[in-house]
Amino acid sequence: MHIEPSKEVGFWDKLLLRQIGEPKGLMGWLMTVDHKRIGILYAVTALFWFLVGGVEALAIRSQLATANQRLYSAEFYNQLFTMHGTTMIFLVVMPLAAGFFNYMVPLMIGARDVAFPRLNAFSYWMFLFGSLLINASWFAGAAPNGSWVGYPPLSLYKYSPGHNYDFWLVGLQVLGIASVVASLNFITTIINMRAKGMGMMRLPVFVWMTLVTNFLVVLAFPVITICLAELMFDRTYGTNFFNPMKGGLPVWWQHLFWVFGHPEVYILILPPMGIVSEVLPVFARRPLFGYPLVVGSGMAIGFMGFTVWAHHMFTAGMGNIANAAFALTTMTIAIPTGVKIINWVGTLYGGHLRMRTPMLFALGFIYQFMMGGFSGLMHANAAHDMQQHDTYFIVAHFHYVLIGGALFGLWAGIYYWYPKITGRMLSEKMGHFAFWFLFIGFNTTFFPMHWLGLNGMPRRIYSYQHAQGWDELNLLCTIGAFTMAVAVITLFYDMFIYSLRNGPKAGNDPWDARTLEWTIPSPPPAHNFDEMPVVKSLDDFWTTKHPELLHHEEGEEEHPAHDDHGHDDHGIHMPAGSWMPMLASLGFAMGAWGLVHSGGMSHVADAIAPTLEAASKANVGWDQLVSTAKTVMASKQPDAGKLLTEATARAVVELSNCYFYIKMAIVGGGLGVLGVFAWALEPIGGYYIHLKKEGDHE
């Protein structure tokens, strides 16, 4: 194999030191547009935030281990549980799934890359800067402190002064941009770039769940963007969307948030469902039972996810008719979920089960998700939900779904695809150890919370009294949390240290798997496939290896030898790396930082108006007014002309800072837009890979 540059080399190629071929070193990772590298970047970043979220969880459980604990302040505790929820949902589960989307989907559909490689890189860098922006609040005074759902009026400036919720609001909007552009990319890729012969009903289930998930992202994220923008305007410019003292409706936030929030639950859970649907057939050594039903139920879950949002609001006073309607839709959405579980059990029934680590995590997913589903179905009963609302019963329910469910499914994917990504096998001994510690620790942590909730323990409380009788169960929950930490440390040690260096070489197909990614080397080459695959049936690779197990479908063709479909005499064209996606994201991040620090203008308006009037009468310019205000703040005494008090001087300085950061926001946004135009105007460039053919000489 040899590589030659494209003849289309333009200004940007020379100016930005573009390399020919697969980029090497740190520079290569910064400018990569390879979907596999971007998938690794997503996954590693998500796993880093998983450690951060886990430390926050251990801090929460340490505070609640016994009654009357005072490890830190109640305010810091509020910040911990707010950031823990935000981190685990938006910075761990979603991007970890996106890592699998990026790495695996093109391989599973027989494509060389995603449809828009530079847009793909842009989505990662926007995610990275958005995640850093949210967590920068820890170092800028205070983190958000009113829970990850951000309900007003608690999140209004009056009750959360400073920039804590401004970091949260702007950071989530940056993450939303990353998610939406990535989703448009994956939808286009799956619909338009499938291998020859791969009809929609020959797609792997994981690819189907990826498609449904990304449609949900495109439809749901604009809703949260609206409510985040409205809350930002309330905090910054004194509008009254959610301010009840001036005619605003806090319940409007709840409706908007949960119209996004419940599809978000399925955005988090559908990818692990797809992973489990890939893992179970491989380790049961039989085809997935009822493939069309599994696919159809996934689409039904995605559609119905938009019809159940108000079951989070049964205590909001919507009335009996609305409560009854959403109770019915909540019960109904359990049907396609149950169909999936029946199909998974049907796949296992009569199979030749191999209890390897991916299989253990897949089975753990089914159990944990069923537990969360059963308690969720209870909450379809509005009267039942009213008794348990905002108690630890709810905490137990959503952790069984989103941690016991989603993360167990994602860990199954890590153990299943790690050999393909790294070329090394993970340790089975450490994998089994980690699974059982995680499984036992998880259930020790969250199962007792059902009893705590039924016994009246509210969620989001900082401490409690001995007399309430919650001591023993809370201590048990804390012991379980630290047991889970042992499992996570083992997983990380195995992934990043032991097996990465010492794991047995995997080969192309260590699991005797079914889908196209296992037909190529581990790790895959830059161009993925030497010859573009031709697909003749569902599970085409499996039936090629095991023709005796093939049951012919109507119209199914025999397997011909692979031809040179997709071969180009000029070689395989691959896109070159580009600095522009990262630079454009950096510009938008700078603009986002400006937006954060321009927040809170409304609270100085009342003090500024009389000050400006007095300054006008005294014929003092704005620059001189700001200079005087800084002098007053330093001396803590009114100025000589009695123009400014200390409080008014502080307001003047804050307004001056707001204006500066507004300029930064405009400049940063402009640089981001210019970066996007710059990569759009880049020449195609790239390079050609020429594969060595039989009879060729070096």
JSON list of N, CA, C and O in Angstrom, two decimals, residues 446-477:
[
{"chain": "A", "resi": 446, "resn": "PHE", "atom": "N", "xyz": [-28.93, 1.27, 45.26]},
{"chain": "A", "resi": 446, "resn": "PHE", "atom": "CA", "xyz": [-30.19, 1.88, 44.82]},
{"chain": "A", "resi": 446, "resn": "PHE", "atom": "C", "xyz": [-31.44, 1.10, 45.20]},
{"chain": "A", "resi": 446, "resn": "PHE", "atom": "O", "xyz": [-32.51, 1.70, 45.29]},
{"chain": "A", "resi": 447, "resn": "PHE", "atom": "N", "xyz": [-31.33, -0.20, 45.43]},
{"chain": "A", "resi": 447, "resn": "PHE", "atom": "CA", "xyz": [-32.55, -0.91, 45.82]},
{"chain": "A", "resi": 447, "resn": "PHE", "atom": "C", "xyz": [-33.10, -0.43, 47.16]},
{"chain": "A", "resi": 447, "resn": "PHE", "atom": "O", "xyz": [-34.31, -0.23, 47.30]},
{"chain": "A", "resi": 448, "resn": "PRO", "atom": "N", "xyz": [-32.25, -0.20, 48.19]},
{"chain": "A", "resi": 448, "resn": "PRO", "atom": "CA", "xyz": [-32.80, 0.31, 49.46]},
{"chain": "A", "resi": 448, "resn": "PRO", "atom": "C", "xyz": [-33.47, 1.67, 49.34]},
{"chain": "A", "resi": 448, "resn": "PRO", "atom": "O", "xyz": [-34.28, 2.04, 50.20]},
{"chain": "A", "resi": 449, "resn": "MET", "atom": "N", "xyz": [-33.15, 2.42, 48.28]},
{"chain": "A", "resi": 449, "resn": "MET", "atom": "CA", "xyz": [-33.77, 3.74, 48.13]},
{"chain": "A", "resi": 449, "resn": "MET", "atom": "C", "xyz": [-35.27, 3.63, 47.90]},
{"chain": "A", "resi": 449, "resn": "MET", "atom": "O", "xyz": [-36.00, 4.60, 48.16]},
{"chain": "A", "resi": 450, "resn": "HIS", "atom": "N", "xyz": [-35.75, 2.50, 47.40]},
{"chain": "A", "resi": 450, "resn": "HIS", "atom": "CA", "xyz": [-37.20, 2.32, 47.28]},
{"chain": "A", "resi": 450, "resn": "HIS", "atom": "C", "xyz": [-37.84, 2.40, 48.67]},
{"chain": "A", "resi": 450, "resn": "HIS", "atom": "O", "xyz": [-38.86, 3.08, 48.85]},
{"chain": "A", "resi": 451, "resn": "TRP", "atom": "N", "xyz": [-37.26, 1.71, 49.65]},
{"chain": "A", "resi": 451, "resn": "TRP", "atom": "CA", "xyz": [-37.81, 1.76, 51.01]},
{"chain": "A", "resi": 451, "resn": "TRP", "atom": "C", "xyz": [-37.65, 3.15, 51.62]},
{"chain": "A", "resi": 451, "resn": "TRP", "atom": "O", "xyz": [-38.55, 3.64, 52.30]},
{"chain": "A", "resi": 452, "resn": "LEU", "atom": "N", "xyz": [-36.49, 3.78, 51.38]},
{"chain": "A", "resi": 452, "resn": "LEU", "atom": "CA", "xyz": [-36.31, 5.14, 51.91]},
{"chain": "A", "resi": 452, "resn": "LEU", "atom": "C", "xyz": [-37.39, 6.07, 51.38]},
{"chain": "A", "resi": 452, "resn": "LEU", "atom": "O", "xyz": [-37.94, 6.89, 52.12]},
{"chain": "A", "resi": 453, "resn": "GLY", "atom": "N", "xyz": [-37.68, 5.95, 50.07]},
{"chain": "A", "resi": 453, "resn": "GLY", "atom": "CA", "xyz": [-38.72, 6.80, 49.49]},
{"chain": "A", "resi": 453, "resn": "GLY", "atom": "C", "xyz": [-40.08, 6.51, 50.06]},
{"chain": "A", "resi": 453, "resn": "GLY", "atom": "O", "xyz": [-40.85, 7.43, 50.40]},
{"chain": "A", "resi": 454, "resn": "LEU", "atom": "N", "xyz": [-40.43, 5.23, 50.22]},
{"chain": "A", "resi": 454, "resn": "LEU", "atom": "CA", "xyz": [-41.73, 4.87, 50.79]},
{"chain": "A", "resi": 454, "resn": "LEU", "atom": "C", "xyz": [-41.83, 5.29, 52.25]},
{"chain": "A", "resi": 454, "resn": "LEU", "atom": "O", "xyz": [-42.93, 5.53, 52.76]},
{"chain": "A", "resi": 455, "resn": "ASN", "atom": "N", "xyz": [-40.67, 5.37, 52.93]},
{"chain": "A", "resi": 455, "resn": "ASN", "atom": "CA", "xyz": [-40.66, 5.83, 54.32]},
{"chain": "A", "resi": 455, "resn": "ASN", "atom": "C", "xyz": [-40.58, 7.34, 54.44]},
{"chain": "A", "resi": 455, "resn": "ASN", "atom": "O", "xyz": [-40.41, 7.87, 55.54]},
{"chain": "A", "resi": 456, "resn": "GLY", "atom": "N", "xyz": [-40.65, 8.04, 53.28]},
{"chain": "A", "resi": 456, "resn": "GLY", "atom": "CA", "xyz": [-40.80, 9.49, 53.32]},
{"chain": "A", "resi": 456, "resn": "GLY", "atom": "C", "xyz": [-39.54, 10.31, 53.19]},
{"chain": "A", "resi": 456, "resn": "GLY", "atom": "O", "xyz": [-39.57, 11.52, 53.39]},
{"chain": "A", "resi": 457, "resn": "MET", "atom": "N", "xyz": [-38.41, 9.70, 52.82]},
{"chain": "A", "resi": 457, "resn": "MET", "atom": "CA", "xyz": [-37.18, 10.49, 52.69]},
{"chain": "A", "resi": 457, "resn": "MET", "atom": "C", "xyz": [-37.22, 11.30, 51.40]},
{"chain": "A", "resi": 457, "resn": "MET", "atom": "O", "xyz": [-37.26, 10.74, 50.31]},
{"chain": "A", "resi": 458, "resn": "PRO", "atom": "N", "xyz": [-37.20, 12.63, 51.49]},
{"chain": "A", "resi": 458, "resn": "PRO", "atom": "CA", "xyz": [-37.23, 13.46, 50.27]},
{"chain": "A", "resi": 458, "resn": "PRO", "atom": "C", "xyz": [-35.87, 13.41, 49.56]},
{"chain": "A", "resi": 458, "resn": "PRO", "atom": "O", "xyz": [-34.84, 13.21, 50.19]},
{"chain": "A", "resi": 459, "resn": "ARG", "atom": "N", "xyz": [-35.89, 13.61, 48.26]},
{"chain": "A", "resi": 459, "resn": "ARG", "atom": "CA", "xyz": [-34.64, 13.74, 47.53]},
{"chain": "A", "resi": 459, "resn": "ARG", "atom": "C", "xyz": [-34.09, 15.15, 47.73]},
{"chain": "A", "resi": 459, "resn": "ARG", "atom": "O", "xyz": [-34.79, 16.06, 48.17]},
{"chain": "A", "resi": 460, "resn": "ARG", "atom": "N", "xyz": [-32.81, 15.32, 47.43]},
{"chain": "A", "resi": 460, "resn": "ARG", "atom": "CA", "xyz": [-32.13, 16.62, 47.48]},
{"chain": "A", "resi": 460, "resn": "ARG", "atom": "C", "xyz": [-32.08, 17.21, 48.88]},
{"chain": "A", "resi": 460, "resn": "ARG", "atom": "O", "xyz": [-32.03, 18.43, 49.02]},
{"chain": "A", "resi": 461, "resn": "ILE", "atom": "N", "xyz": [-32.10, 16.39, 49.92]},
{"chain": "A", "resi": 461, "resn": "ILE", "atom": "CA", "xyz": [-31.92, 16.94, 51.27]},
{"chain": "A", "resi": 461, "resn": "ILE", "atom": "C", "xyz": [-30.48, 16.78, 51.69]},
{"chain": "A", "resi": 461, "resn": "ILE", "atom": "O", "xyz": [-29.80, 15.82, 51.32]},
{"chain": "A", "resi": 462, "resn": "TYR", "atom": "N", "xyz": [-30.00, 17.73, 52.49]},
{"chain": "A", "resi": 462, "resn": "TYR", "atom": "CA", "xyz": [-28.60, 17.79, 52.88]},
{"chain": "A", "resi": 462, "resn": "TYR", "atom": "C", "xyz": [-28.30, 16.91, 54.09]},
{"chain": "A", "resi": 462, "resn": "TYR", "atom": "O", "xyz": [-27.22, 16.34, 54.19]},
{"chain": "A", "resi": 463, "resn": "SER", "atom": "N", "xyz": [-29.26, 16.77, 54.99]},
{"chain": "A", "resi": 463, "resn": "SER", "atom": "CA", "xyz": [-29.05, 15.98, 56.19]},
{"chain": "A", "resi": 463, "resn": "SER", "atom": "C", "xyz": [-30.40, 15.50, 56.72]},
{"chain": "A", "resi": 463, "resn": "SER", "atom": "O", "xyz": [-31.46, 15.85, 56.18]},
{"chain": "A", "resi": 464, "resn": "TYR", "atom": "N", "xyz": [-30.38, 14.68, 57.79]},
{"chain": "A", "resi": 464, "resn": "TYR", "atom": "CA", "xyz": [-31.61, 14.16, 58.38]},
{"chain": "A", "resi": 464, "resn": "TYR", "atom": "C", "xyz": [-31.32, 13.81, 59.84]},
{"chain": "A", "resi": 464, "resn": "TYR", "atom": "O", "xyz": [-30.16, 13.76, 60.27]},
{"chain": "A", "resi": 465, "resn": "GLN", "atom": "N", "xyz": [-32.37, 13.57, 60.59]},
{"chain": "A", "resi": 465, "resn": "GLN", "atom": "CA", "xyz": [-32.25, 13.29, 62.02]},
{"chain": "A", "resi": 465, "resn": "GLN", "atom": "C", "xyz": [-32.27, 11.79, 62.29]},
{"chain": "A", "resi": 465, "resn": "GLN", "atom": "O", "xyz": [-32.87, 11.01, 61.54]},
{"chain": "A", "resi": 466, "resn": "HIS", "atom": "N", "xyz": [-31.64, 11.38, 63.39]},
{"chain": "A", "resi": 466, "resn": "HIS", "atom": "CA", "xyz": [-31.66, 9.97, 63.79]},
{"chain": "A", "resi": 466, "resn": "HIS", "atom": "C", "xyz": [-33.09, 9.46, 63.97]},
{"chain": "A", "resi": 466, "resn": "HIS", "atom": "O", "xyz": [-33.40, 8.32, 63.62]},
{"chain": "A", "resi": 467, "resn": "ALA", "atom": "N", "xyz": [-33.94, 10.31, 64.49]},
{"chain": "A", "resi": 467, "resn": "ALA", "atom": "CA", "xyz": [-35.30, 9.87, 64.84]},
{"chain": "A", "resi": 467, "resn": "ALA", "atom": "C", "xyz": [-36.11, 9.46, 63.62]},
{"chain": "A", "resi": 467, "resn": "ALA", "atom": "O", "xyz": [-37.14, 8.78, 63.76]},
{"chain": "A", "resi": 468, "resn": "GLN", "atom": "N", "xyz": [-35.68, 9.87, 62.44]},
{"chain": "A", "resi": 468, "resn": "GLN", "atom": "CA", "xyz": [-36.45, 9.53, 61.24]},
{"chain": "A", "resi": 468, "resn": "GLN", "atom": "C", "xyz": [-36.25, 8.09, 60.78]},
{"chain": "A", "resi": 468, "resn": "GLN", "atom": "O", "xyz": [-36.97, 7.61, 59.91]},
{"chain": "A", "resi": 469, "resn": "GLY", "atom": "N", "xyz": [-35.25, 7.39, 61.33]},
{"chain": "A", "resi": 469, "resn": "GLY", "atom": "CA", "xyz": [-35.09, 5.97, 61.07]},
{"chain": "A", "resi": 469, "resn": "GLY", "atom": "C", "xyz": [-34.52, 5.62, 59.71]},
{"chain": "A", "resi": 469, "resn": "GLY", "atom": "O", "xyz": [-34.75, 4.52, 59.20]},
{"chain": "A", "resi": 470, "resn": "TRP", "atom": "N", "xyz": [-33.75, 6.55, 59.10]},
{"chain": "A", "resi": 470, "resn": "TRP", "atom": "CA", "xyz": [-33.19, 6.30, 57.78]},
{"chain": "A", "resi": 470, "resn": "TRP", "atom": "C", "xyz": [-31.71, 5.94, 57.82]},
{"chain": "A", "resi": 470, "resn": "TRP", "atom": "O", "xyz": [-31.08, 5.76, 56.77]},
{"chain": "A", "resi": 471, "resn": "ASP", "atom": "N", "xyz": [-31.13, 5.81, 59.01]},
{"chain": "A", "resi": 471, "resn": "ASP", "atom": "CA", "xyz": [-29.68, 5.69, 59.15]},
{"chain": "A", "resi": 471, "resn": "ASP", "atom": "C", "xyz": [-29.13, 4.43, 58.48]},
{"chain": "A", "resi": 471, "resn": "ASP", "atom": "O", "xyz": [-28.19, 4.49, 57.67]},
{"chain": "A", "resi": 472, "resn": "GLU", "atom": "N", "xyz": [-29.70, 3.26, 58.85]},
{"chain": "A", "resi": 472, "resn": "GLU", "atom": "CA", "xyz": [-29.13, 1.99, 58.39]},
{"chain": "A", "resi": 472, "resn": "GLU", "atom": "C", "xyz": [-29.19, 1.86, 56.87]},
{"chain": "A", "resi": 472, "resn": "GLU", "atom": "O", "xyz": [-28.21, 1.45, 56.23]},
{"chain": "A", "resi": 473, "resn": "LEU", "atom": "N", "xyz": [-30.33, 2.22, 56.27]},
{"chain": "A", "resi": 473, "resn": "LEU", "atom": "CA", "xyz": [-30.44, 2.09, 54.82]},
{"chain": "A", "resi": 473, "resn": "LEU", "atom": "C", "xyz": [-29.52, 3.06, 54.09]},
{"chain": "A", "resi": 473, "resn": "LEU", "atom": "O", "xyz": [-28.94, 2.72, 53.05]},
{"chain": "A", "resi": 474, "resn": "ASN", "atom": "N", "xyz": [-29.37, 4.27, 54.61]},
{"chain": "A", "resi": 474, "resn": "ASN", "atom": "CA", "xyz": [-28.46, 5.23, 53.98]},
{"chain": "A", "resi": 474, "resn": "ASN", "atom": "C", "xyz": [-27.01, 4.76, 54.07]},
{"chain": "A", "resi": 474, "resn": "ASN", "atom": "O", "xyz": [-26.24, 4.92, 53.12]},
{"chain": "A", "resi": 475, "resn": "LEU", "atom": "N", "xyz": [-26.64, 4.17, 55.21]},
{"chain": "A", "resi": 475, "resn": "LEU", "atom": "CA", "xyz": [-25.28, 3.64, 55.33]},
{"chain": "A", "resi": 475, "resn": "LEU", "atom": "C", "xyz": [-25.08, 2.50, 54.34]},
{"chain": "A", "resi": 475, "resn": "LEU", "atom": "O", "xyz": [-24.01, 2.40, 53.70]},
{"chain": "A", "resi": 476, "resn": "LEU", "atom": "N", "xyz": [-26.09, 1.64, 54.18]},
{"chain": "A", "resi": 476, "resn": "LEU", "atom": "CA", "xyz": [-26.00, 0.55, 53.20]},
{"chain": "A", "resi": 476, "resn": "LEU", "atom": "C", "xyz": [-25.83, 1.10, 51.79]},
{"chain": "A", "resi": 476, "resn": "LEU", "atom": "O", "xyz": [-25.02, 0.59, 51.00]},
{"chain": "A", "resi": 477, "resn": "CYS", "atom": "N", "xyz": [-26.58, 2.15, 51.44]},
{"chain": "A", "resi": 477, "resn": "CYS", "atom": "CA", "xyz": [-26.45, 2.78, 50.11]},
{"chain": "A", "resi": 477, "resn": "CYS", "atom": "C", "xyz": [-25.04, 3.30, 49.89]},
{"chain": "A", "resi": 477, "resn": "CYS", "atom": "O", "xyz": [-24.47, 3.15, 48.80]}
]
